[in-house]
């Protein structure tokens, strides 16, 4: 896990009493929603450690749900997330759960998609509104969403990384970091870049052979 200094954990613009339990929770929910990228009818939240203990007192539950609904940490409607979710016919539950050896402010989002398909995202609020996504649907990764990020899941065949790198280069997009995680015959790439990600770029990469999933995530503006 990355080491954070004092200038990384200055408090964000937000609604709520705690940058970790409220602002960070809303940002986690928002990232999880973007990662899923599909309509969902239900979200089950499994809260670990401090998140579970401060769920109602610091509004962690409302902030997590607000983020999942697309609200930013400074949204004035954050405290009304329960009511808004019901209006949108989004069902939700909150449950305390031991998620193992992980940060105390950790949550596992389990989304119910069409045809009752499940998709889960796990992440932690690490202080000052900063967050870290640590698992996407069973694949352990690590990214913060603080930089424009491209997530790619593909069949682990030769040439995919080279083809993606070529598309980025010809589009004049500079790669800041690239990490690849392999799980059996599937590879997951986390690519941080130096400029905001255009939808046209994502469309180009999605046309490559063996791409299973791709998502471009630009930083959430305060």
Short mmCIF file of N, CA, C and O in Angstrom, two decimals, residues 4 23-38 40 45 63-73 107 109 111 119-126 129-136 141-151 190 192 197 213 215-221:
data_model
loop_
_atom_site.label_atom_id
_atom_site.label_comp_id
_atom_site.label_asym_id
_atom_site.label_seq_id
_atom_site.Cartn_x
_atom_site.Cartn_y
_atom_site.Cartn_z
N UNK A 4 1.25 7.64 2.56
CA UNK A 4 0.69 8.96 2.34
C UNK A 4 1.29 9.95 3.33
O UNK A 4 1.44 9.66 4.52
N UNK A 23 -16.64 11.47 3.50
CA UNK A 23 -16.16 11.85 2.17
C UNK A 23 -15.52 10.66 1.46
O UNK A 23 -15.79 10.40 0.29
N UNK A 24 -14.65 9.95 2.16
CA UNK A 24 -14.01 8.77 1.57
C UNK A 24 -15.03 7.71 1.21
O UNK A 24 -14.92 7.05 0.17
N UNK A 25 -16.05 7.55 2.05
CA UNK A 25 -17.09 6.57 1.78
C UNK A 25 -17.86 6.92 0.51
O UNK A 25 -18.14 6.06 -0.34
N UNK A 26 -18.20 8.20 0.36
CA UNK A 26 -18.92 8.64 -0.85
C UNK A 26 -18.06 8.44 -2.09
O UNK A 26 -18.55 8.01 -3.15
N UNK A 27 -16.77 8.74 -1.98
CA UNK A 27 -15.88 8.55 -3.13
C UNK A 27 -15.75 7.07 -3.49
O UNK A 27 -15.72 6.70 -4.67
N UNK A 28 -15.66 6.21 -2.49
CA UNK A 28 -15.60 4.77 -2.75
C UNK A 28 -16.85 4.29 -3.48
O UNK A 28 -16.76 3.53 -4.45
N UNK A 29 -18.01 4.73 -3.01
CA UNK A 29 -19.25 4.33 -3.65
C UNK A 29 -19.31 4.79 -5.09
O UNK A 29 -19.77 4.05 -5.97
N UNK A 30 -18.85 6.01 -5.33
CA UNK A 30 -18.86 6.55 -6.69
C UNK A 30 -17.94 5.76 -7.61
O UNK A 30 -18.30 5.43 -8.75
N UNK A 31 -16.74 5.43 -7.13
CA UNK A 31 -15.82 4.63 -7.93
C UNK A 31 -16.38 3.24 -8.22
O UNK A 31 -16.28 2.73 -9.34
N UNK A 32 -16.98 2.63 -7.20
CA UNK A 32 -17.57 1.30 -7.39
C UNK A 32 -18.65 1.34 -8.46
O UNK A 32 -18.73 0.45 -9.32
N UNK A 33 -19.50 2.38 -8.43
CA UNK A 33 -20.55 2.53 -9.44
C UNK A 33 -19.96 2.64 -10.84
O UNK A 33 -20.45 2.01 -11.79
N UNK A 34 -18.90 3.44 -10.99
CA UNK A 34 -18.28 3.62 -12.29
C UNK A 34 -17.65 2.31 -12.77
O UNK A 34 -17.74 1.95 -13.95
N UNK A 35 -17.00 1.59 -11.86
CA UNK A 35 -16.35 0.32 -12.22
C UNK A 35 -17.38 -0.68 -12.73
O UNK A 35 -17.16 -1.37 -13.72
N UNK A 36 -18.51 -0.78 -12.04
CA UNK A 36 -19.56 -1.71 -12.47
C UNK A 36 -20.05 -1.33 -13.87
O UNK A 36 -20.14 -2.16 -14.77
N UNK A 37 -20.40 -0.06 -14.04
CA UNK A 37 -20.75 0.45 -15.36
C UNK A 37 -22.02 -0.10 -15.98
O UNK A 37 -22.24 0.05 -17.18
N UNK A 38 -22.85 -0.76 -15.18
CA UNK A 38 -24.10 -1.32 -15.70
C UNK A 38 -25.22 -1.03 -14.72
O UNK A 38 -24.97 -0.82 -13.53
N UNK A 40 -28.02 -1.56 -12.01
CA UNK A 40 -28.14 -2.53 -10.92
C UNK A 40 -29.42 -2.25 -10.15
O UNK A 40 -29.92 -1.12 -10.11
N UNK A 45 -23.88 -3.91 1.14
CA UNK A 45 -22.65 -3.33 1.64
C UNK A 45 -22.15 -4.16 2.82
O UNK A 45 -22.86 -4.31 3.82
N UNK A 63 -23.38 7.85 3.15
CA UNK A 63 -22.36 8.31 2.21
C UNK A 63 -22.02 7.23 1.18
O UNK A 63 -21.87 7.52 -0.01
N UNK A 64 -21.89 5.99 1.62
CA UNK A 64 -21.62 4.89 0.70
C UNK A 64 -22.73 4.76 -0.34
O UNK A 64 -22.48 4.63 -1.55
N UNK A 65 -23.96 4.80 0.14
CA UNK A 65 -25.10 4.67 -0.76
C UNK A 65 -25.18 5.88 -1.69
O UNK A 65 -25.46 5.73 -2.89
N UNK A 66 -24.90 7.07 -1.16
CA UNK A 66 -24.91 8.28 -1.99
C UNK A 66 -23.91 8.17 -3.13
O UNK A 66 -24.20 8.52 -4.27
N UNK A 67 -22.72 7.67 -2.82
CA UNK A 67 -21.70 7.50 -3.85
C UNK A 67 -22.15 6.53 -4.92
O UNK A 67 -21.98 6.77 -6.12
N UNK A 68 -22.76 5.43 -4.50
CA UNK A 68 -23.27 4.44 -5.44
C UNK A 68 -24.34 5.05 -6.35
O UNK A 68 -24.50 4.66 -7.51
N UNK A 69 -25.07 6.04 -5.83
CA UNK A 69 -26.10 6.72 -6.62
C UNK A 69 -25.52 7.83 -7.49
O UNK A 69 -26.27 8.48 -8.23
N UNK A 70 -24.20 8.05 -7.40
CA UNK A 70 -23.54 9.04 -8.24
C UNK A 70 -23.30 10.38 -7.61
O UNK A 70 -22.88 11.33 -8.29
N UNK A 71 -23.51 10.50 -6.28
CA UNK A 71 -23.29 11.78 -5.61
C UNK A 71 -21.83 11.96 -5.22
O UNK A 71 -21.14 11.00 -4.88
N UNK A 72 -21.36 13.20 -5.27
CA UNK A 72 -20.01 13.54 -4.83
C UNK A 72 -20.01 13.79 -3.33
O UNK A 72 -21.06 13.98 -2.72
N UNK A 73 -18.83 13.83 -2.70
CA UNK A 73 -18.77 14.05 -1.25
C UNK A 73 -19.38 15.37 -0.78
O UNK A 73 -19.79 15.49 0.37
N UNK A 107 -14.87 -1.59 2.76
CA UNK A 107 -16.22 -2.02 2.42
C UNK A 107 -16.18 -2.88 1.16
O UNK A 107 -15.39 -2.63 0.25
N UNK A 109 -18.68 -3.93 -1.82
CA UNK A 109 -19.95 -3.66 -2.49
C UNK A 109 -20.32 -4.90 -3.33
O UNK A 109 -19.53 -5.32 -4.16
N UNK A 111 -23.03 -5.81 -6.04
CA UNK A 111 -24.09 -5.30 -6.90
C UNK A 111 -24.87 -6.46 -7.52
O UNK A 111 -24.28 -7.43 -7.97
N UNK A 119 -21.77 -8.70 -9.04
CA UNK A 119 -20.48 -8.08 -9.36
C UNK A 119 -20.03 -7.36 -8.10
O UNK A 119 -20.78 -6.58 -7.52
N UNK A 120 -18.80 -7.63 -7.64
CA UNK A 120 -18.38 -7.01 -6.38
C UNK A 120 -17.10 -6.20 -6.52
O UNK A 120 -16.23 -6.50 -7.34
N UNK A 121 -17.04 -5.16 -5.71
CA UNK A 121 -15.89 -4.25 -5.65
C UNK A 121 -15.56 -4.02 -4.19
O UNK A 121 -16.45 -3.78 -3.38
N UNK A 122 -14.27 -4.09 -3.84
CA UNK A 122 -13.83 -3.84 -2.47
C UNK A 122 -12.86 -2.67 -2.45
O UNK A 122 -12.00 -2.56 -3.33
N UNK A 123 -13.00 -1.80 -1.46
CA UNK A 123 -12.10 -0.67 -1.36
C UNK A 123 -12.01 -0.14 0.06
O UNK A 123 -12.82 -0.49 0.93
N UNK A 124 -11.02 0.72 0.30
CA UNK A 124 -10.77 1.28 1.63
C UNK A 124 -10.67 2.79 1.57
O UNK A 124 -10.17 3.35 0.58
N UNK A 125 -11.14 3.43 2.62
CA UNK A 125 -10.96 4.87 2.81
C UNK A 125 -9.75 5.06 3.71
O UNK A 125 -9.75 4.67 4.87
N UNK A 126 -8.68 5.65 3.17
CA UNK A 126 -7.38 5.62 3.86
C UNK A 126 -6.99 6.94 4.52
O UNK A 126 -5.89 7.08 5.02
N UNK A 129 -10.17 11.68 2.81
CA UNK A 129 -10.99 11.53 1.62
C UNK A 129 -10.35 10.67 0.55
O UNK A 129 -10.96 10.41 -0.48
N UNK A 130 -9.10 10.26 0.76
CA UNK A 130 -8.41 9.40 -0.21
C UNK A 130 -8.90 7.96 -0.09
O UNK A 130 -9.22 7.49 1.01
N UNK A 131 -8.94 7.26 -1.22
CA UNK A 131 -9.46 5.89 -1.22
C UNK A 131 -8.53 4.98 -2.02
O UNK A 131 -7.68 5.45 -2.78
N UNK A 132 -8.74 3.68 -1.86
CA UNK A 132 -7.97 2.69 -2.58
C UNK A 132 -8.89 1.53 -2.94
O UNK A 132 -9.48 0.92 -2.05
N UNK A 133 -9.04 1.25 -4.22
CA UNK A 133 -9.78 0.07 -4.67
C UNK A 133 -8.81 -1.11 -4.64
O UNK A 133 -7.71 -1.03 -5.19
N UNK A 134 -9.22 -2.20 -3.99
CA UNK A 134 -8.30 -3.33 -3.79
C UNK A 134 -8.74 -4.64 -4.44
O UNK A 134 -7.94 -5.56 -4.54
N UNK A 135 -10.00 -4.72 -4.85
CA UNK A 135 -10.46 -5.96 -5.48
C UNK A 135 -11.64 -5.66 -6.40
O UNK A 135 -12.57 -4.94 -6.02
N UNK A 136 -11.57 -6.18 -7.62
CA UNK A 136 -12.68 -6.05 -8.56
C UNK A 136 -13.11 -7.44 -9.00
O UNK A 136 -12.37 -8.14 -9.70
N UNK A 141 -6.31 -5.94 -7.01
CA UNK A 141 -5.59 -4.87 -7.69
C UNK A 141 -5.38 -3.74 -6.70
O UNK A 141 -5.71 -3.87 -5.52
N UNK A 142 -4.86 -2.63 -7.16
CA UNK A 142 -4.69 -1.47 -6.28
C UNK A 142 -4.63 -0.20 -7.12
O UNK A 142 -3.71 -0.02 -7.90
N UNK A 143 -5.65 0.64 -6.98
CA UNK A 143 -5.60 1.96 -7.60
C UNK A 143 -6.49 2.92 -6.82
O UNK A 143 -7.45 2.52 -6.16
N UNK A 144 -6.15 4.21 -6.91
CA UNK A 144 -6.79 5.21 -6.06
C UNK A 144 -7.86 6.03 -6.78
O UNK A 144 -8.68 6.66 -6.12
N UNK A 145 -7.83 6.07 -8.10
CA UNK A 145 -8.77 6.91 -8.82
C UNK A 145 -8.40 8.38 -8.78
O UNK A 145 -9.15 9.22 -9.26
N UNK A 146 -7.23 8.71 -8.23
CA UNK A 146 -6.80 10.12 -8.15
C UNK A 146 -6.22 10.60 -9.48
O UNK A 146 -6.08 11.80 -9.71
N UNK A 147 -5.85 9.65 -10.36
CA UNK A 147 -5.37 9.98 -11.69
C UNK A 147 -6.30 9.32 -12.71
O UNK A 147 -6.95 8.31 -12.40
N UNK A 148 -6.39 9.86 -13.93
CA UNK A 148 -7.16 9.17 -14.96
C UNK A 148 -6.67 7.73 -15.11
O UNK A 148 -5.47 7.49 -15.25
N UNK A 149 -7.59 6.80 -15.04
CA UNK A 149 -7.23 5.38 -14.99
C UNK A 149 -8.06 4.57 -15.99
O UNK A 149 -9.26 4.76 -16.09
N UNK A 150 -7.38 3.69 -16.70
CA UNK A 150 -8.05 2.76 -17.61
C UNK A 150 -7.96 1.36 -17.01
O UNK A 150 -6.87 0.88 -16.71
N UNK A 151 -9.11 0.74 -16.81
CA UNK A 151 -9.17 -0.64 -16.34
C UNK A 151 -9.49 -1.54 -17.52
O UNK A 151 -10.45 -1.29 -18.25
N UNK A 190 -4.26 -2.18 -14.97
CA UNK A 190 -4.59 -0.88 -14.39
C UNK A 190 -3.59 0.11 -14.97
O UNK A 190 -2.40 0.05 -14.67
N UNK A 192 -2.64 4.02 -15.42
CA UNK A 192 -2.81 5.42 -15.06
C UNK A 192 -2.16 6.27 -16.15
O UNK A 192 -1.04 5.99 -16.58
N UNK A 197 -9.44 10.89 -19.89
CA UNK A 197 -9.70 9.82 -20.83
C UNK A 197 -10.97 10.13 -21.62
O UNK A 197 -12.05 10.34 -21.04
N UNK A 213 -13.51 -6.58 -20.80
CA UNK A 213 -14.07 -5.46 -20.04
C UNK A 213 -13.10 -4.29 -20.15
O UNK A 213 -11.88 -4.48 -20.11
N UNK A 215 -12.92 0.08 -18.91
CA UNK A 215 -13.58 1.24 -18.31
C UNK A 215 -12.54 2.35 -18.13
O UNK A 215 -11.44 2.12 -17.63
N UNK A 216 -12.90 3.55 -18.55
CA UNK A 216 -12.07 4.72 -18.30
C UNK A 216 -12.62 5.50 -17.14
O UNK A 216 -13.83 5.80 -17.09
N UNK A 217 -11.77 5.84 -16.17
CA UNK A 217 -12.22 6.54 -14.96
C UNK A 217 -11.42 7.83 -14.81
O UNK A 217 -10.20 7.80 -14.58
N UNK A 218 -12.09 8.96 -14.93
CA UNK A 218 -11.45 10.25 -14.68
C UNK A 218 -11.68 10.65 -13.22
O UNK A 218 -12.68 10.28 -12.62
N UNK A 219 -10.74 11.38 -12.61
CA UNK A 219 -10.87 11.76 -11.20
C UNK A 219 -12.16 12.50 -10.94
O UNK A 219 -12.63 13.28 -11.78
N UNK A 220 -12.74 12.25 -9.79
CA UNK A 220 -13.97 12.93 -9.37
C UNK A 220 -13.62 14.37 -9.02
O UNK A 220 -12.76 14.63 -8.16
N UNK A 221 -14.26 15.32 -9.66
CA UNK A 221 -13.98 16.73 -9.41
C UNK A 221 -14.65 17.18 -8.13
O UNK A 221 -15.78 16.82 -7.83
#
